[in-house]
Amino acid sequence: MKVILLEDVKALGKKGQVVDVSDGYAKNFILKKKLGVEANSANMNDLKLQKARDEKVAKEQLEAAKELAKVLEEKSVTVKIKAGEGGRAFGSVSSKEIAAAYKEQCGMEIDKKKIQLPESIKTFGVHEVPVKLHPQVTGKLKVKVQEA
């Protein structure tokens, strides 16, 4: 019996896949637990429409991420930290501080988890920080670190 999976099933397939399983397995497990539906013509048509809708949404999210990346590259954020002996930075700048400064100075929120610092910033000056907006889009944000 052919079944369209509504959820990921271990060792069988991913959501949206059409798989061929035995009649007993389909009736007693897949259909009973609502992990899938029978692959008749109406359900196959629904699957095609759902995939088209998902592709459209994914494309819109990609475009939105590209637009946000352009906005990020135009703006810069200033973060102030204390200076220790000899003009060296006392402490460091973390992604949480960069996200808070961006929200305060630009009025938009960036999730601190999307800011990818290889290591925290410990020097004064201008640093380019990568921000992962989408699996395919990474923007660069300029962060100016100044003495407080």
JSON list of C-alpha atoms in Angstrom, two decimals:
[
{"chain": "A", "resi": 1, "resn": "MET", "atom": "CA", "xyz": [0.00, 0.00, 0.00]},
{"chain": "A", "resi": 2, "resn": "LYS", "atom": "CA", "xyz": [1.30, 3.46, -0.86]},
{"chain": "A", "resi": 3, "resn": "VAL", "atom": "CA", "xyz": [1.23, 5.99, 1.98]},
{"chain": "A", "resi": 4, "resn": "ILE", "atom": "CA", "xyz": [2.00, 9.72, 2.17]},
{"chain": "A", "resi": 5, "resn": "LEU", "atom": "CA", "xyz": [3.88, 10.46, 5.40]},
{"chain": "A", "resi": 6, "resn": "LEU", "atom": "CA", "xyz": [2.56, 13.37, 7.49]},
{"chain": "A", "resi": 7, "resn": "GLU", "atom": "CA", "xyz": [5.50, 13.20, 9.91]},
{"chain": "A", "resi": 8, "resn": "ASP", "atom": "CA", "xyz": [9.04, 11.81, 9.87]},
{"chain": "A", "resi": 9, "resn": "VAL", "atom": "CA", "xyz": [9.02, 8.07, 10.59]},
{"chain": "A", "resi": 10, "resn": "LYS", "atom": "CA", "xyz": [12.30, 6.54, 11.66]},
{"chain": "A", "resi": 11, "resn": "ALA", "atom": "CA", "xyz": [13.70, 4.01, 9.17]},
{"chain": "A", "resi": 12, "resn": "LEU", "atom": "CA", "xyz": [10.86, 4.73, 6.72]},
{"chain": "A", "resi": 13, "resn": "GLY", "atom": "CA", "xyz": [11.01, 8.28, 5.42]},
{"chain": "A", "resi": 14, "resn": "LYS", "atom": "CA", "xyz": [10.57, 12.00, 5.90]},
{"chain": "A", "resi": 15, "resn": "LYS", "atom": "CA", "xyz": [7.44, 14.13, 6.00]},
{"chain": "A", "resi": 16, "resn": "GLY", "atom": "CA", "xyz": [5.82, 14.49, 2.57]},
{"chain": "A", "resi": 17, "resn": "GLN", "atom": "CA", "xyz": [7.39, 11.37, 1.06]},
{"chain": "A", "resi": 18, "resn": "VAL", "atom": "CA", "xyz": [5.32, 8.69, -0.67]},
{"chain": "A", "resi": 19, "resn": "VAL", "atom": "CA", "xyz": [6.43, 5.25, 0.57]},
{"chain": "A", "resi": 20, "resn": "ASP", "atom": "CA", "xyz": [5.30, 1.73, -0.16]},
{"chain": "A", "resi": 21, "resn": "VAL", "atom": "CA", "xyz": [4.56, -0.33, 2.99]},
{"chain": "A", "resi": 22, "resn": "SER", "atom": "CA", "xyz": [2.71, -3.55, 3.75]},
{"chain": "A", "resi": 23, "resn": "ASP", "atom": "CA", "xyz": [-1.06, -3.29, 4.23]},
{"chain": "A", "resi": 24, "resn": "GLY", "atom": "CA", "xyz": [-0.92, -4.41, 7.87]},
{"chain": "A", "resi": 25, "resn": "TYR", "atom": "CA", "xyz": [1.83, -1.91, 8.79]},
{"chain": "A", "resi": 26, "resn": "ALA", "atom": "CA", "xyz": [-0.08, 0.89, 7.09]},
{"chain": "A", "resi": 27, "resn": "LYS", "atom": "CA", "xyz": [-3.45, 0.11, 8.72]},
{"chain": "A", "resi": 28, "resn": "ASN", "atom": "CA", "xyz": [-2.22, -0.82, 12.20]},
{"chain": "A", "resi": 29, "resn": "PHE", "atom": "CA", "xyz": [0.59, 1.71, 12.66]},
{"chain": "A", "resi": 30, "resn": "ILE", "atom": "CA", "xyz": [0.87, 4.51, 10.08]},
{"chain": "A", "resi": 31, "resn": "LEU", "atom": "CA", "xyz": [-2.82, 5.30, 9.63]},
{"chain": "A", "resi": 32, "resn": "LYS", "atom": "CA", "xyz": [-3.85, 4.50, 13.20]},
{"chain": "A", "resi": 33, "resn": "LYS", "atom": "CA", "xyz": [-1.27, 6.87, 14.73]},
{"chain": "A", "resi": 34, "resn": "LYS", "atom": "CA", "xyz": [-1.96, 9.49, 12.03]},
{"chain": "A", "resi": 35, "resn": "LEU", "atom": "CA", "xyz": [1.65, 9.40, 10.82]},
{"chain": "A", "resi": 36, "resn": "GLY", "atom": "CA", "xyz": [0.44, 9.19, 7.23]},
{"chain": "A", "resi": 37, "resn": "VAL", "atom": "CA", "xyz": [-2.53, 8.98, 4.88]},
{"chain": "A", "resi": 38, "resn": "GLU", "atom": "CA", "xyz": [-3.35, 6.65, 2.02]},
{"chain": "A", "resi": 39, "resn": "ALA", "atom": "CA", "xyz": [-1.87, 7.83, -1.29]},
{"chain": "A", "resi": 40, "resn": "ASN", "atom": "CA", "xyz": [-5.06, 8.24, -3.33]},
{"chain": "A", "resi": 41, "resn": "SER", "atom": "CA", "xyz": [-5.51, 10.86, -6.05]},
{"chain": "A", "resi": 42, "resn": "ALA", "atom": "CA", "xyz": [-7.05, 13.50, -3.73]},
{"chain": "A", "resi": 43, "resn": "ASN", "atom": "CA", "xyz": [-4.25, 13.18, -1.17]},
{"chain": "A", "resi": 44, "resn": "MET", "atom": "CA", "xyz": [-1.61, 13.24, -3.91]},
{"chain": "A", "resi": 45, "resn": "ASN", "atom": "CA", "xyz": [-3.09, 16.48, -5.25]},
{"chain": "A", "resi": 46, "resn": "ASP", "atom": "CA", "xyz": [-3.05, 17.97, -1.73]},
{"chain": "A", "resi": 47, "resn": "LEU", "atom": "CA", "xyz": [0.61, 16.94, -1.42]},
{"chain": "A", "resi": 48, "resn": "LYS", "atom": "CA", "xyz": [1.50, 18.74, -4.68]},
{"chain": "A", "resi": 49, "resn": "LEU", "atom": "CA", "xyz": [-0.30, 21.89, -3.53]},
{"chain": "A", "resi": 50, "resn": "GLN", "atom": "CA", "xyz": [1.42, 21.75, -0.13]},
{"chain": "A", "resi": 51, "resn": "LYS", "atom": "CA", "xyz": [4.86, 21.37, -1.74]},
{"chain": "A", "resi": 52, "resn": "ALA", "atom": "CA", "xyz": [4.18, 24.32, -4.08]},
{"chain": "A", "resi": 53, "resn": "ARG", "atom": "CA", "xyz": [3.08, 26.44, -1.11]},
{"chain": "A", "resi": 54, "resn": "ASP", "atom": "CA", "xyz": [6.18, 25.43, 0.89]},
{"chain": "A", "resi": 55, "resn": "GLU", "atom": "CA", "xyz": [8.46, 26.34, -2.04]},
{"chain": "A", "resi": 56, "resn": "LYS", "atom": "CA", "xyz": [6.79, 29.74, -2.36]},
{"chain": "A", "resi": 57, "resn": "VAL", "atom": "CA", "xyz": [7.19, 30.44, 1.38]},
{"chain": "A", "resi": 58, "resn": "ALA", "atom": "CA", "xyz": [10.85, 29.33, 1.30]},
{"chain": "A", "resi": 59, "resn": "LYS", "atom": "CA", "xyz": [11.51, 31.61, -1.68]},
{"chain": "A", "resi": 60, "resn": "GLU", "atom": "CA", "xyz": [9.88, 34.57, 0.11]},
{"chain": "A", "resi": 61, "resn": "GLN", "atom": "CA", "xyz": [11.97, 33.91, 3.24]},
{"chain": "A", "resi": 62, "resn": "LEU", "atom": "CA", "xyz": [15.15, 33.79, 1.14]},
{"chain": "A", "resi": 63, "resn": "GLU", "atom": "CA", "xyz": [14.29, 37.13, -0.52]},
{"chain": "A", "resi": 64, "resn": "ALA", "atom": "CA", "xyz": [13.51, 38.70, 2.86]},
{"chain": "A", "resi": 65, "resn": "ALA", "atom": "CA", "xyz": [16.84, 37.47, 4.24]},
{"chain": "A", "resi": 66, "resn": "LYS", "atom": "CA", "xyz": [18.71, 38.95, 1.25]},
{"chain": "A", "resi": 67, "resn": "GLU", "atom": "CA", "xyz": [16.99, 42.32, 1.80]},
{"chain": "A", "resi": 68, "resn": "LEU", "atom": "CA", "xyz": [17.86, 42.25, 5.49]},
{"chain": "A", "resi": 69, "resn": "ALA", "atom": "CA", "xyz": [21.49, 41.42, 4.61]},
{"chain": "A", "resi": 70, "resn": "LYS", "atom": "CA", "xyz": [21.64, 44.56, 2.42]},
{"chain": "A", "resi": 71, "resn": "VAL", "atom": "CA", "xyz": [20.22, 46.66, 5.28]},
{"chain": "A", "resi": 72, "resn": "LEU", "atom": "CA", "xyz": [22.77, 45.18, 7.72]},
{"chain": "A", "resi": 73, "resn": "GLU", "atom": "CA", "xyz": [25.71, 45.98, 5.46]},
{"chain": "A", "resi": 74, "resn": "GLU", "atom": "CA", "xyz": [24.64, 49.63, 5.18]},
{"chain": "A", "resi": 75, "resn": "LYS", "atom": "CA", "xyz": [24.44, 50.16, 8.95]},
{"chain": "A", "resi": 76, "resn": "SER", "atom": "CA", "xyz": [26.99, 50.05, 11.70]},
{"chain": "A", "resi": 77, "resn": "VAL", "atom": "CA", "xyz": [26.72, 49.67, 15.45]},
{"chain": "A", "resi": 78, "resn": "THR", "atom": "CA", "xyz": [28.84, 51.36, 18.10]},
{"chain": "A", "resi": 79, "resn": "VAL", "atom": "CA", "xyz": [29.64, 49.48, 21.30]},
{"chain": "A", "resi": 80, "resn": "LYS", "atom": "CA", "xyz": [31.58, 51.06, 24.15]},
{"chain": "A", "resi": 81, "resn": "ILE", "atom": "CA", "xyz": [33.70, 49.10, 26.58]},
{"chain": "A", "resi": 82, "resn": "LYS", "atom": "CA", "xyz": [36.02, 50.14, 29.40]},
{"chain": "A", "resi": 83, "resn": "ALA", "atom": "CA", "xyz": [39.71, 50.56, 28.76]},
{"chain": "A", "resi": 84, "resn": "GLY", "atom": "CA", "xyz": [42.31, 49.12, 31.07]},
{"chain": "A", "resi": 85, "resn": "GLU", "atom": "CA", "xyz": [46.00, 49.93, 31.41]},
{"chain": "A", "resi": 86, "resn": "GLY", "atom": "CA", "xyz": [47.73, 51.37, 28.36]},
{"chain": "A", "resi": 87, "resn": "GLY", "atom": "CA", "xyz": [44.52, 51.81, 26.35]},
{"chain": "A", "resi": 88, "resn": "ARG", "atom": "CA", "xyz": [43.83, 48.09, 26.13]},
{"chain": "A", "resi": 89, "resn": "ALA", "atom": "CA", "xyz": [40.25, 46.82, 26.25]},
{"chain": "A", "resi": 90, "resn": "PHE", "atom": "CA", "xyz": [39.03, 45.72, 29.64]},
{"chain": "A", "resi": 91, "resn": "GLY", "atom": "CA", "xyz": [36.78, 42.74, 28.94]},
{"chain": "A", "resi": 92, "resn": "SER", "atom": "CA", "xyz": [35.24, 41.89, 25.59]},
{"chain": "A", "resi": 93, "resn": "VAL", "atom": "CA", "xyz": [32.19, 42.43, 23.39]},
{"chain": "A", "resi": 94, "resn": "SER", "atom": "CA", "xyz": [29.81, 39.47, 23.08]},
{"chain": "A", "resi": 95, "resn": "SER", "atom": "CA", "xyz": [27.04, 38.73, 20.61]},
{"chain": "A", "resi": 96, "resn": "LYS", "atom": "CA", "xyz": [24.46, 39.61, 23.29]},
{"chain": "A", "resi": 97, "resn": "GLU", "atom": "CA", "xyz": [25.90, 43.13, 23.61]},
{"chain": "A", "resi": 98, "resn": "ILE", "atom": "CA", "xyz": [25.99, 43.56, 19.81]},
{"chain": "A", "resi": 99, "resn": "ALA", "atom": "CA", "xyz": [22.33, 42.47, 19.52]},
{"chain": "A", "resi": 100, "resn": "ALA", "atom": "CA", "xyz": [21.29, 44.89, 22.28]},
{"chain": "A", "resi": 101, "resn": "ALA", "atom": "CA", "xyz": [23.24, 47.77, 20.72]},
{"chain": "A", "resi": 102, "resn": "TYR", "atom": "CA", "xyz": [21.70, 47.07, 17.29]},
{"chain": "A", "resi": 103, "resn": "LYS", "atom": "CA", "xyz": [18.21, 47.12, 18.76]},
{"chain": "A", "resi": 104, "resn": "GLU", "atom": "CA", "xyz": [18.92, 50.36, 20.61]},
{"chain": "A", "resi": 105, "resn": "GLN", "atom": "CA", "xyz": [20.64, 52.19, 17.72]},
{"chain": "A", "resi": 106, "resn": "CYS", "atom": "CA", "xyz": [18.77, 50.85, 14.67]},
{"chain": "A", "resi": 107, "resn": "GLY", "atom": "CA", "xyz": [15.40, 49.93, 16.13]},
{"chain": "A", "resi": 108, "resn": "MET", "atom": "CA", "xyz": [15.42, 46.36, 14.79]},
{"chain": "A", "resi": 109, "resn": "GLU", "atom": "CA", "xyz": [16.02, 43.11, 16.61]},
{"chain": "A", "resi": 110, "resn": "ILE", "atom": "CA", "xyz": [18.63, 40.53, 15.69]},
{"chain": "A", "resi": 111, "resn": "ASP", "atom": "CA", "xyz": [18.70, 37.20, 17.49]},
{"chain": "A", "resi": 112, "resn": "LYS", "atom": "CA", "xyz": [22.00, 36.95, 19.38]},
{"chain": "A", "resi": 113, "resn": "LYS", "atom": "CA", "xyz": [22.27, 33.31, 18.27]},
{"chain": "A", "resi": 114, "resn": "LYS", "atom": "CA", "xyz": [22.46, 34.41, 14.63]},
{"chain": "A", "resi": 115, "resn": "ILE", "atom": "CA", "xyz": [25.49, 36.60, 15.29]},
{"chain": "A", "resi": 116, "resn": "GLN", "atom": "CA", "xyz": [28.50, 34.39, 14.60]},
{"chain": "A", "resi": 117, "resn": "LEU", "atom": "CA", "xyz": [31.51, 35.58, 16.50]},
{"chain": "A", "resi": 118, "resn": "PRO", "atom": "CA", "xyz": [34.45, 33.19, 16.11]},
{"chain": "A", "resi": 119, "resn": "GLU", "atom": "CA", "xyz": [35.67, 34.66, 19.40]},
{"chain": "A", "resi": 120, "resn": "SER", "atom": "CA", "xyz": [34.60, 37.65, 21.45]},
{"chain": "A", "resi": 121, "resn": "ILE", "atom": "CA", "xyz": [35.95, 41.04, 20.34]},
{"chain": "A", "resi": 122, "resn": "LYS", "atom": "CA", "xyz": [38.74, 42.26, 22.62]},
{"chain": "A", "resi": 123, "resn": "THR", "atom": "CA", "xyz": [40.23, 45.16, 20.64]},
{"chain": "A", "resi": 124, "resn": "PHE", "atom": "CA", "xyz": [39.09, 48.67, 19.76]},
{"chain": "A", "resi": 125, "resn": "GLY", "atom": "CA", "xyz": [38.31, 49.61, 16.18]},
{"chain": "A", "resi": 126, "resn": "VAL", "atom": "CA", "xyz": [35.92, 48.47, 13.44]},
{"chain": "A", "resi": 127, "resn": "HIS", "atom": "CA", "xyz": [35.12, 44.78, 13.13]},
{"chain": "A", "resi": 128, "resn": "GLU", "atom": "CA", "xyz": [32.98, 43.00, 10.54]},
{"chain": "A", "resi": 129, "resn": "VAL", "atom": "CA", "xyz": [30.73, 40.46, 12.23]},
{"chain": "A", "resi": 130, "resn": "PRO", "atom": "CA", "xyz": [28.92, 37.77, 10.19]},
{"chain": "A", "resi": 131, "resn": "VAL", "atom": "CA", "xyz": [25.19, 37.39, 10.88]},
{"chain": "A", "resi": 132, "resn": "LYS", "atom": "CA", "xyz": [23.54, 34.18, 9.63]},
{"chain": "A", "resi": 133, "resn": "LEU", "atom": "CA", "xyz": [20.07, 35.28, 8.50]},
{"chain": "A", "resi": 134, "resn": "HIS", "atom": "CA", "xyz": [19.15, 32.17, 6.48]},
{"chain": "A", "resi": 135, "resn": "PRO", "atom": "CA", "xyz": [20.94, 28.90, 5.71]},
{"chain": "A", "resi": 136, "resn": "GLN", "atom": "CA", "xyz": [21.99, 30.42, 2.36]},
{"chain": "A", "resi": 137, "resn": "VAL", "atom": "CA", "xyz": [22.39, 34.09, 3.39]},
{"chain": "A", "resi": 138, "resn": "THR", "atom": "CA", "xyz": [24.99, 35.59, 5.71]},
{"chain": "A", "resi": 139, "resn": "GLY", "atom": "CA", "xyz": [25.16, 39.36, 6.16]},
{"chain": "A", "resi": 140, "resn": "LYS", "atom": "CA", "xyz": [28.05, 41.42, 7.53]},
{"chain": "A", "resi": 141, "resn": "LEU", "atom": "CA", "xyz": [27.49, 43.96, 10.30]},
{"chain": "A", "resi": 142, "resn": "LYS", "atom": "CA", "xyz": [30.09, 46.60, 11.08]},
{"chain": "A", "resi": 143, "resn": "VAL", "atom": "CA", "xyz": [30.72, 46.92, 14.80]},
{"chain": "A", "resi": 144, "resn": "LYS", "atom": "CA", "xyz": [32.71, 49.91, 16.06]},
{"chain": "A", "resi": 145, "resn": "VAL", "atom": "CA", "xyz": [34.25, 49.23, 19.43]},
{"chain": "A", "resi": 146, "resn": "GLN", "atom": "CA", "xyz": [35.12, 52.43, 21.30]},
{"chain": "A", "resi": 147, "resn": "GLU", "atom": "CA", "xyz": [36.54, 53.34, 24.65]},
{"chain": "A", "resi": 148, "resn": "ALA", "atom": "CA", "xyz": [33.91, 54.19, 27.27]}
]
